[in-house]
Structure formats: structure tokens, C-alpha cells
CSV table of N, CA and C in Angstrom, one decimal:
chain,number,residue,atom,x,y,z
A,201,UNK,N,0.8,-1.2,0.0
A,201,UNK,CA,0.0,0.0,0.0
A,201,UNK,C,0.9,1.2,0.0
A,202,UNK,N,0.6,2.2,-0.9
A,202,UNK,CA,1.4,3.4,-1.0
A,202,UNK,C,0.7,4.4,-0.1
A,203,UNK,N,1.5,5.1,0.7
A,203,UNK,CA,1.0,6.2,1.5
A,203,UNK,C,1.6,7.5,1.0
A,204,UNK,N,1.1,8.6,1.6
A,204,UNK,CA,1.6,9.9,1.2
A,204,UNK,C,3.1,10.1,1.4
A,205,UNK,N,3.6,9.6,2.5
A,205,UNK,CA,5.1,9.7,2.7
A,205,UNK,C,5.9,9.0,1.7
A,206,UNK,N,5.4,7.8,1.3
A,206,UNK,CA,6.1,7.1,0.2
A,206,UNK,C,6.1,7.9,-1.1
A,207,UNK,N,4.9,8.5,-1.4
A,207,UNK,CA,4.8,9.3,-2.6
A,207,UNK,C,5.8,10.5,-2.6
A,208,UNK,N,5.9,11.2,-1.4
A,208,UNK,CA,6.8,12.3,-1.3
A,208,UNK,C,8.2,11.9,-1.4
A,209,UNK,N,8.6,10.7,-0.9
A,209,UNK,CA,9.9,10.2,-1.0
A,209,UNK,C,10.3,9.9,-2.4
A,210,UNK,N,9.3,9.4,-3.2
A,210,UNK,CA,9.5,9.1,-4.6
A,210,UNK,C,9.7,10.4,-5.4
A,211,UNK,N,9.0,11.4,-5.0
A,211,UNK,CA,9.1,12.7,-5.8
A,211,UNK,C,10.4,13.4,-5.5
A,212,UNK,N,10.9,13.2,-4.3
A,212,UNK,CA,12.1,13.9,-3.9
A,212,UNK,C,13.1,12.9,-3.3
A,213,UNK,N,13.7,12.0,-4.2
A,213,UNK,CA,14.6,11.0,-3.7
A,213,UNK,C,15.8,11.6,-2.9
A,214,UNK,N,16.1,10.9,-1.8
A,214,UNK,CA,17.3,11.3,-1.1
A,214,UNK,C,17.0,12.3,0.0
A,215,UNK,N,15.7,12.9,0.0
A,215,UNK,CA,15.3,13.9,1.0
A,215,UNK,C,14.5,13.2,2.1
A,216,UNK,N,14.8,13.6,3.3
A,216,UNK,CA,14.0,13.1,4.4
A,216,UNK,C,12.8,13.9,4.6
A,217,UNK,N,11.6,13.3,4.7
A,217,UNK,CA,10.4,14.1,4.9
A,217,UNK,C,10.4,14.7,6.3
A,218,UNK,N,10.7,13.9,7.3
A,218,UNK,CA,10.7,14.4,8.6
A,218,UNK,C,11.8,13.6,9.3
A,219,UNK,N,12.7,14.3,10.1
A,219,UNK,CA,13.8,13.7,10.7
A,219,UNK,C,13.7,13.7,12.2
A,220,UNK,N,13.7,15.0,12.7
A,220,UNK,CA,13.7,15.1,14.2
A,220,UNK,C,12.5,16.0,14.5
A,221,UNK,N,11.9,15.7,15.7
A,221,UNK,CA,10.7,16.5,16.1
A,221,UNK,C,10.9,16.9,17.6
A,222,UNK,N,10.4,18.0,18.0
A,222,UNK,CA,10.3,18.3,19.4
A,222,UNK,C,8.9,17.9,19.9
A,223,UNK,N,8.8,16.9,20.7
A,223,UNK,CA,7.5,16.4,21.1
A,223,UNK,C,6.6,17.4,21.6
A,224,UNK,N,7.0,18.4,22.4
A,224,UNK,CA,6.2,19.4,23.0
A,224,UNK,C,5.6,20.4,21.9
A,225,UNK,N,6.3,20.5,20.8
A,225,UNK,CA,5.8,21.4,19.7
A,225,UNK,C,4.7,20.7,19.0
A,226,UNK,N,4.5,19.4,19.1
A,226,UNK,CA,3.4,18.7,18.5
A,226,UNK,C,2.1,18.9,19.2
A,227,UNK,N,2.2,19.2,20.5
A,227,UNK,CA,1.0,19.4,21.3
A,227,UNK,C,0.4,20.8,21.0
A,228,UNK,N,-0.9,20.9,20.6
A,228,UNK,CA,-1.4,22.2,20.3
A,228,UNK,C,-2.1,22.9,21.4
A,229,UNK,N,-2.1,22.4,22.6
A,229,UNK,CA,-2.7,23.0,23.8
A,229,UNK,C,-2.4,22.1,25.0
A,230,UNK,N,-2.9,22.5,26.1
A,230,UNK,CA,-2.8,21.7,27.3
A,230,UNK,C,-3.7,20.4,27.2
A,231,UNK,N,-3.1,19.2,27.3
A,231,UNK,CA,-3.9,18.0,27.2
A,231,UNK,C,-4.8,17.8,28.4
A,232,UNK,N,-6.1,17.5,28.1
A,232,UNK,CA,-7.0,17.2,29.2
A,232,UNK,C,-7.5,15.8,29.0
A,233,UNK,N,-7.0,14.9,29.9
A,233,UNK,CA,-7.4,13.5,29.8
A,233,UNK,C,-8.8,13.2,30.1
A,234,UNK,N,-9.4,12.3,29.3
A,234,UNK,CA,-10.8,11.9,29.6
A,234,UNK,C,-10.9,11.3,31.0
A,235,UNK,N,-12.1,11.2,31.5
A,235,UNK,CA,-12.4,10.6,32.9
A,235,UNK,C,-12.2,9.1,32.8
A,236,UNK,N,-12.4,8.5,31.7
A,236,UNK,CA,-12.4,7.1,31.6
A,236,UNK,C,-11.0,6.6,31.3
A,237,UNK,N,-10.4,5.6,32.0
A,237,UNK,CA,-9.0,5.2,31.9
A,237,UNK,C,-8.8,4.4,30.6
A,238,UNK,N,-7.5,4.4,30.1
A,238,UNK,CA,-7.1,3.6,29.0
A,238,UNK,C,-6.9,2.2,29.5
A,239,UNK,N,-7.0,1.2,28.6
A,239,UNK,CA,-6.7,-0.2,28.9
A,239,UNK,C,-7.9,-1.1,28.5
A,240,UNK,N,-7.7,-2.4,28.9
A,240,UNK,CA,-8.7,-3.4,28.6
A,240,UNK,C,-9.8,-3.4,29.7
A,241,UNK,N,-11.0,-3.4,29.3
A,241,UNK,CA,-12.1,-3.4,30.3
A,241,UNK,C,-13.3,-4.1,29.8
A,242,UNK,N,-14.1,-4.8,30.6
A,242,UNK,CA,-15.3,-5.4,30.2
A,242,UNK,C,-16.4,-4.3,30.2
A,243,UNK,N,-17.2,-4.2,29.2
A,243,UNK,CA,-18.3,-3.2,29.0
A,243,UNK,C,-19.6,-3.9,28.7
A,244,UNK,N,-20.7,-3.3,29.1
A,244,UNK,CA,-22.0,-3.7,28.6
A,244,UNK,C,-22.6,-2.6,27.7
A,245,UNK,N,-23.2,-2.9,26.7
A,245,UNK,CA,-23.9,-1.9,25.8
A,245,UNK,C,-25.2,-1.6,26.4
A,246,UNK,N,-25.4,-0.4,26.8
A,246,UNK,CA,-26.7,0.0,27.5
A,246,UNK,C,-27.8,0.5,26.6
A,247,UNK,N,-27.4,1.3,25.6
A,247,UNK,CA,-28.3,1.9,24.7
A,247,UNK,C,-27.7,2.3,23.4
A,248,UNK,N,-28.5,2.3,22.3
A,248,UNK,CA,-28.0,2.8,21.0
A,248,UNK,C,-29.1,3.8,20.5
A,249,UNK,N,-28.6,5.0,20.2
A,249,UNK,CA,-29.5,6.0,19.7
A,249,UNK,C,-29.0,6.4,18.3
A,250,UNK,N,-30.0,6.7,17.4
A,250,UNK,CA,-29.6,7.2,16.1
A,250,UNK,C,-30.5,8.4,15.7
A,251,UNK,N,-30.0,9.4,15.0
A,251,UNK,CA,-30.8,10.5,14.5
A,251,UNK,C,-30.1,11.1,13.3
A,252,UNK,N,-31.0,11.7,12.5
A,252,UNK,CA,-30.5,12.3,11.3
A,252,UNK,C,-29.9,13.7,11.7
A,253,UNK,N,-28.8,14.0,11.0
A,253,UNK,CA,-28.1,15.3,11.3
A,253,UNK,C,-28.7,16.4,10.4
A,254,UNK,N,-28.5,17.6,10.7
A,254,UNK,CA,-29.1,18.7,10.0
A,254,UNK,C,-28.0,19.7,9.6
A,255,UNK,N,-28.4,20.8,8.9
A,255,UNK,CA,-27.5,21.8,8.4
A,255,UNK,C,-26.6,21.3,7.3
A,256,UNK,N,-25.3,21.6,7.4
A,256,UNK,CA,-24.3,21.1,6.4
A,256,UNK,C,-24.2,19.6,6.4
A,257,UNK,N,-24.6,19.0,7.5
A,257,UNK,CA,-24.5,17.5,7.5
A,257,UNK,C,-25.8,16.8,7.2
A,258,UNK,N,-26.7,17.5,6.6
A,258,UNK,CA,-28.0,16.9,6.3
A,258,UNK,C,-27.9,15.6,5.6
A,259,UNK,N,-28.6,14.6,6.1
A,259,UNK,CA,-28.6,13.3,5.4
A,259,UNK,C,-27.7,12.3,6.1
A,260,UNK,N,-26.7,12.9,6.9
A,260,UNK,CA,-25.8,12.0,7.7
A,260,UNK,C,-26.6,11.5,8.9
A,261,UNK,N,-26.2,10.4,9.4
A,261,UNK,CA,-26.9,9.8,10.6
A,261,UNK,C,-25.8,9.7,11.7
A,262,UNK,N,-26.2,10.2,12.9
A,262,UNK,CA,-25.3,10.0,14.0
A,262,UNK,C,-25.8,8.9,14.9
A,263,UNK,N,-24.9,8.0,15.3
A,263,UNK,CA,-25.2,6.8,16.1
A,263,UNK,C,-24.4,7.0,17.4
A,264,UNK,N,-25.1,7.0,18.5
A,264,UNK,CA,-24.4,7.1,19.8
A,264,UNK,C,-24.7,5.8,20.6
A,265,UNK,N,-23.6,5.2,21.0
A,265,UNK,CA,-23.7,3.9,21.8
A,265,UNK,C,-23.2,4.2,23.2
A,266,UNK,N,-24.1,3.9,24.2
A,266,UNK,CA,-23.7,4.1,25.6
A,266,UNK,C,-23.3,2.8,26.2
A,267,UNK,N,-22.1,2.9,26.9
A,267,UNK,CA,-21.5,1.7,27.6
A,267,UNK,C,-21.4,1.9,29.1
A,268,UNK,N,-21.3,0.8,29.8
A,268,UNK,CA,-21.1,0.9,31.2
A,268,UNK,C,-20.2,-0.3,31.6
A,269,UNK,N,-19.2,0.0,32.5
A,269,UNK,CA,-18.3,-1.0,33.0
A,269,UNK,C,-18.9,-1.7,34.2
A,270,UNK,N,-18.1,-2.6,34.8
A,270,UNK,CA,-18.6,-3.4,35.9
A,270,UNK,C,-18.8,-2.6,37.2
A,271,UNK,N,-18.2,-1.4,37.3
A,271,UNK,CA,-18.3,-0.6,38.5
A,271,UNK,C,-19.2,0.6,38.3
A,272,UNK,N,-19.9,0.6,37.2
A,272,UNK,CA,-20.9,1.7,36.9
A,272,UNK,C,-20.4,2.9,36.2
A,273,UNK,N,-19.1,2.9,35.8
A,273,UNK,CA,-18.6,4.1,35.0
A,273,UNK,C,-19.2,4.0,33.6
A,274,UNK,N,-19.6,5.1,33.0
A,274,UNK,CA,-20.2,5.1,31.7
A,274,UNK,C,-19.5,6.1,30.8
A,275,UNK,N,-19.6,5.7,29.5
A,275,UNK,CA,-19.1,6.7,28.4
A,275,UNK,C,-19.8,6.3,27.1
A,276,UNK,N,-19.7,7.2,26.2
A,276,UNK,CA,-20.4,7.0,24.9
A,276,UNK,C,-19.4,7.0,23.8
A,277,UNK,N,-19.7,6.2,22.7
A,277,UNK,CA,-18.9,6.2,21.5
A,277,UNK,C,-19.9,6.7,20.4
A,278,UNK,N,-19.4,7.6,19.5
A,278,UNK,CA,-20.2,8.1,18.5
A,278,UNK,C,-19.7,7.8,17.1
A,279,UNK,N,-20.6,7.4,16.2
A,279,UNK,CA,-20.2,7.1,14.9
A,279,UNK,C,-21.1,7.9,14.0
A,280,UNK,N,-20.6,8.4,12.9
A,280,UNK,CA,-21.4,9.2,11.9
A,280,UNK,C,-21.4,8.4,10.6
A,281,UNK,N,-22.6,8.1,10.2
A,281,UNK,CA,-22.8,7.4,8.9
A,281,UNK,C,-22.9,8.5,7.8
A,282,UNK,N,-22.0,8.5,6.9
A,282,UNK,CA,-22.1,9.5,5.8
A,282,UNK,C,-22.5,8.7,4.5
A,283,UNK,N,-23.6,9.1,3.9
A,283,UNK,CA,-24.2,8.3,2.8
A,283,UNK,C,-24.5,6.9,3.2
A,284,UNK,N,-24.8,6.7,4.5
A,284,UNK,CA,-25.2,5.3,5.0
A,284,UNK,C,-24.0,4.5,5.3
A,285,UNK,N,-22.8,5.0,5.3
A,285,UNK,CA,-21.6,4.2,5.4
A,285,UNK,C,-20.6,4.7,6.5
A,286,UNK,N,-20.0,3.7,7.2
A,286,UNK,CA,-18.9,4.0,8.2
A,286,UNK,C,-18.2,2.7,8.5
A,287,UNK,N,-17.0,2.6,7.9
A,287,UNK,CA,-16.2,1.4,8.1
A,287,UNK,C,-15.9,1.1,9.5
A,288,UNK,N,-15.6,2.1,10.4
A,288,UNK,CA,-15.3,1.8,11.8
A,288,UNK,C,-16.5,1.3,12.5
A,289,UNK,N,-17.7,1.8,12.2
A,289,UNK,CA,-18.9,1.2,12.9
A,289,UNK,C,-19.1,-0.2,12.5
A,290,UNK,N,-19.0,-0.5,11.2
A,290,UNK,CA,-19.1,-1.9,10.7
A,290,UNK,C,-18.1,-2.8,11.4
A,291,UNK,N,-16.8,-2.4,11.5
A,291,UNK,CA,-15.8,-3.2,12.2
A,291,UNK,C,-16.2,-3.3,13.7
A,292,UNK,N,-16.7,-2.3,14.3
A,292,UNK,CA,-17.1,-2.4,15.7
A,292,UNK,C,-18.2,-3.5,15.9
A,293,UNK,N,-19.2,-3.5,15.0
A,293,UNK,CA,-20.2,-4.6,15.0
A,293,UNK,C,-19.6,-6.0,14.8
A,294,UNK,N,-18.8,-6.1,13.8
A,294,UNK,CA,-18.2,-7.4,13.5
A,294,UNK,C,-17.4,-7.9,14.8
A,295,UNK,N,-16.6,-7.0,15.4
A,295,UNK,CA,-15.8,-7.4,16.5
A,295,UNK,C,-16.7,-7.7,17.8
A,296,UNK,N,-17.7,-6.9,18.0
A,296,UNK,CA,-18.6,-7.0,19.2
A,296,UNK,C,-19.3,-8.4,19.1
A,297,UNK,N,-19.8,-8.7,17.9
A,297,UNK,CA,-20.5,-10.0,17.7
A,297,UNK,C,-19.6,-11.2,17.6
A,298,UNK,N,-18.4,-11.0,17.1
A,298,UNK,CA,-17.5,-12.1,16.9
A,298,UNK,C,-17.7,-12.8,15.6
A,299,UNK,N,-18.6,-12.3,14.8
A,299,UNK,CA,-18.8,-12.8,13.4
A,299,UNK,C,-19.4,-11.7,12.6
A,300,UNK,N,-19.5,-12.0,11.3
A,300,UNK,CA,-20.0,-11.0,10.3
A,300,UNK,C,-21.5,-11.5,10.0
A,301,UNK,N,-22.5,-10.7,10.5
A,301,UNK,CA,-23.8,-11.1,10.2
A,301,UNK,C,-24.1,-10.9,8.7
A,302,UNK,N,-25.0,-11.8,8.2
A,302,UNK,CA,-25.4,-11.7,6.8
A,302,UNK,C,-26.7,-11.0,6.6
A,303,UNK,N,-26.8,-10.2,5.5
A,303,UNK,CA,-28.0,-9.5,5.3
A,303,UNK,C,-28.2,-8.3,6.2
A,304,UNK,N,-29.4,-7.9,6.4
A,304,UNK,CA,-29.7,-6.8,7.3
A,304,UNK,C,-29.6,-7.2,8.8
A,305,UNK,N,-29.2,-6.3,9.6
A,305,UNK,CA,-28.9,-6.6,11.0
A,305,UNK,C,-29.5,-5.4,11.8
A,306,UNK,N,-30.2,-5.7,12.9
A,306,UNK,CA,-30.7,-4.6,13.8
A,306,UNK,C,-29.7,-4.3,14.8
A,307,UNK,N,-29.3,-3.0,14.8
A,307,UNK,CA,-28.2,-2.6,15.7
A,307,UNK,C,-28.7,-2.7,17.2
A,308,UNK,N,-30.1,-2.7,17.4
A,308,UNK,CA,-30.6,-2.8,18.7
A,308,UNK,C,-30.4,-4.2,19.3
A,309,UNK,N,-30.0,-5.2,18.5
A,309,UNK,CA,-29.6,-6.5,18.9
A,309,UNK,C,-28.3,-6.4,19.8
A,310,UNK,N,-27.6,-5.4,19.7
A,310,UNK,CA,-26.4,-5.2,20.4
A,310,UNK,C,-26.6,-4.8,21.9
A,311,UNK,N,-27.8,-4.2,22.1
A,311,UNK,CA,-28.1,-3.7,23.5
A,311,UNK,C,-28.1,-4.9,24.4
A,312,UNK,N,-27.4,-4.8,25.6
A,312,UNK,CA,-27.3,-5.8,26.5
A,312,UNK,C,-26.1,-6.7,26.3
A,313,UNK,N,-25.5,-6.6,25.2
A,313,UNK,CA,-24.3,-7.4,24.8
A,313,UNK,C,-23.1,-7.0,25.7
A,314,UNK,N,-22.3,-8.0,26.1
A,314,UNK,CA,-21.1,-7.7,26.9
A,314,UNK,C,-19.9,-7.9,26.0
A,315,UNK,N,-19.0,-6.9,26.1
A,315,UNK,CA,-17.8,-7.0,25.2
A,315,UNK,C,-16.6,-6.7,26.1
A,316,UNK,N,-15.4,-7.2,25.7
A,316,UNK,CA,-14.1,-6.8,26.3
A,316,UNK,C,-13.5,-5.8,25.3
A,317,UNK,N,-13.3,-4.6,25.8
A,317,UNK,CA,-12.9,-3.5,25.0
A,317,UNK,C,-11.5,-3.0,25.4
A,318,UNK,N,-10.8,-2.5,24.4
A,318,UNK,CA,-9.5,-1.8,24.6
A,318,UNK,C,-9.8,-0.4,24.4
A,319,UNK,N,-9.7,0.4,25.5
A,319,UNK,CA,-9.9,1.8,25.5
A,319,UNK,C,-8.7,2.6,25.2
A,320,UNK,N,-8.7,3.5,24.2
A,320,UNK,CA,-7.6,4.4,23.9
A,320,UNK,C,-8.1,5.9,24.0
A,321,UNK,N,-7.2,6.8,24.3
A,321,UNK,CA,-7.5,8.2,24.4
A,321,UNK,C,-7.1,8.8,23.1
A,322,UNK,N,-8.0,9.6,22.5
A,322,UNK,CA,-7.7,10.5,21.3
A,322,UNK,C,-7.9,11.9,21.7
A,323,UNK,N,-7.2,12.8,21.1
A,323,UNK,CA,-7.3,14.2,21.5
A,323,UNK,C,-7.6,15.1,20.3
A,324,UNK,N,-8.4,16.1,20.5
A,324,UNK,CA,-8.7,17.0,19.4
A,324,UNK,C,-7.7,18.1,19.4
A,325,UNK,N,-7.8,19.1,18.5
A,325,UNK,CA,-6.8,20.1,18.3
A,325,UNK,C,-6.6,21.0,19.5
A,326,UNK,N,-7.7,21.1,20.4
A,326,UNK,CA,-7.6,21.9,21.6
A,326,UNK,C,-7.0,21.2,22.7
A,327,UNK,N,-6.7,19.9,22.6
A,327,UNK,CA,-6.1,19.1,23.6
A,327,UNK,C,-7.1,18.3,24.5
A,328,UNK,N,-8.4,18.4,24.1
A,328,UNK,CA,-9.4,17.7,24.9
A,328,UNK,C,-9.4,16.2,24.5
A,329,UNK,N,-9.3,15.4,25.5
A,329,UNK,CA,-9.2,13.9,25.3
A,329,UNK,C,-10.6,13.2,25.3
A,330,UNK,N,-10.7,12.2,24.5
A,330,UNK,CA,-11.9,11.4,24.4
A,330,UNK,C,-11.5,9.9,24.5
A,331,UNK,N,-12.3,9.2,25.3
A,331,UNK,CA,-12.1,7.7,25.4
A,331,UNK,C,-12.8,7.1,24.2
A,332,UNK,N,-12.1,6.2,23.5
A,332,UNK,CA,-12.6,5.5,22.3
A,332,UNK,C,-12.3,4.0,22.4
A,333,UNK,N,-13.2,3.2,21.9
A,333,UNK,CA,-12.9,1.8,21.8
A,333,UNK,C,-12.0,1.6,20.6
A,334,UNK,N,-10.8,1.2,20.8
A,334,UNK,CA,-9.8,0.9,19.7
A,334,UNK,C,-10.1,-0.5,19.2
A,335,UNK,N,-10.5,-1.4,20.0
A,335,UNK,CA,-10.7,-2.8,19.6
A,335,UNK,C,-11.7,-3.4,20.6
A,336,UNK,N,-12.5,-4.4,20.2
A,336,UNK,CA,-13.3,-5.1,21.1
A,336,UNK,C,-13.6,-6.5,20.6
A,337,UNK,N,-14.1,-7.3,21.5
A,337,UNK,CA,-14.4,-8.7,21.2
A,337,UNK,C,-15.5,-9.1,22.2
A,338,UNK,N,-16.3,-10.2,21.8
A,338,UNK,CA,-17.3,-10.6,22.8
A,338,UNK,C,-16.7,-11.0,24.1
A,339,UNK,N,-17.4,-10.7,25.2
A,339,UNK,CA,-16.9,-11.1,26.5
A,339,UNK,C,-17.3,-12.5,26.9
């Protein structure tokens, strides 16, 4: 698979695209960690909500999944379906079920399902952190 760095290297042979970095210059603001810790944790799917978006995102659908761990900590994961598609949401479903369902599938069938999830933190440009499920499998 060719990525952008490979393309730049081909265009400018012998030149290094990036060599040294100052780690603190990469940070665009003060990082604020999310309340939910990183790592592996068992979760239950409590609720799945979906609604159509408006304005410039008209026609897109937002899906919010609410999770709870064994001690009652909760967080949400959000997926946006653009033109009815989102590869990350499909991968989440495949992983949570442990198989690929055939044909149509009701996302509400996931409610009550227990999964083992790997939580990672991702940060926006302002440094605000979000807990996200990087990987999951049936518990």
C-alpha cells in the first residue's frame, strides 16, 4: 500500500520528509485526559440512539452507543454514517458480535451485549481527550 510519505519520498529521492521533532511542539494545547481510563475493560452496551443530522451534515446519521463497565462508569462512543456508510462502525459490530452477520442486522440487537474493549484516548486540536474503543471482542 502506498501512503503519502512514500509518494513524497518518490518525488524527492534522497530527501528526508521528517527527521527530528520536538515532542512538545506537537501538542497544540494543554492536554485534558478523559475521565475514563485507557486499557482493557469489560463493558455492557446499555443503549443505542440514532438520529439524522441537519445543516451542512443533512442526510448523515449520528449513532451514539452508551456503555457501562462493571463498577458503573459510563461513556459514549459516536459514529457518523455518511451516505449510510462508516467502516469503523461496521468493524465495531463485527468485533462485538465475533462474526459477520449476513444481510440486514438490527443494531438494537447489540443492546445488553457484553464486550471486552481496549480503550484508547484520542485528542482534538484543543487538547481535549476522548475515550474511544480501539478494539473489542465478545466477553
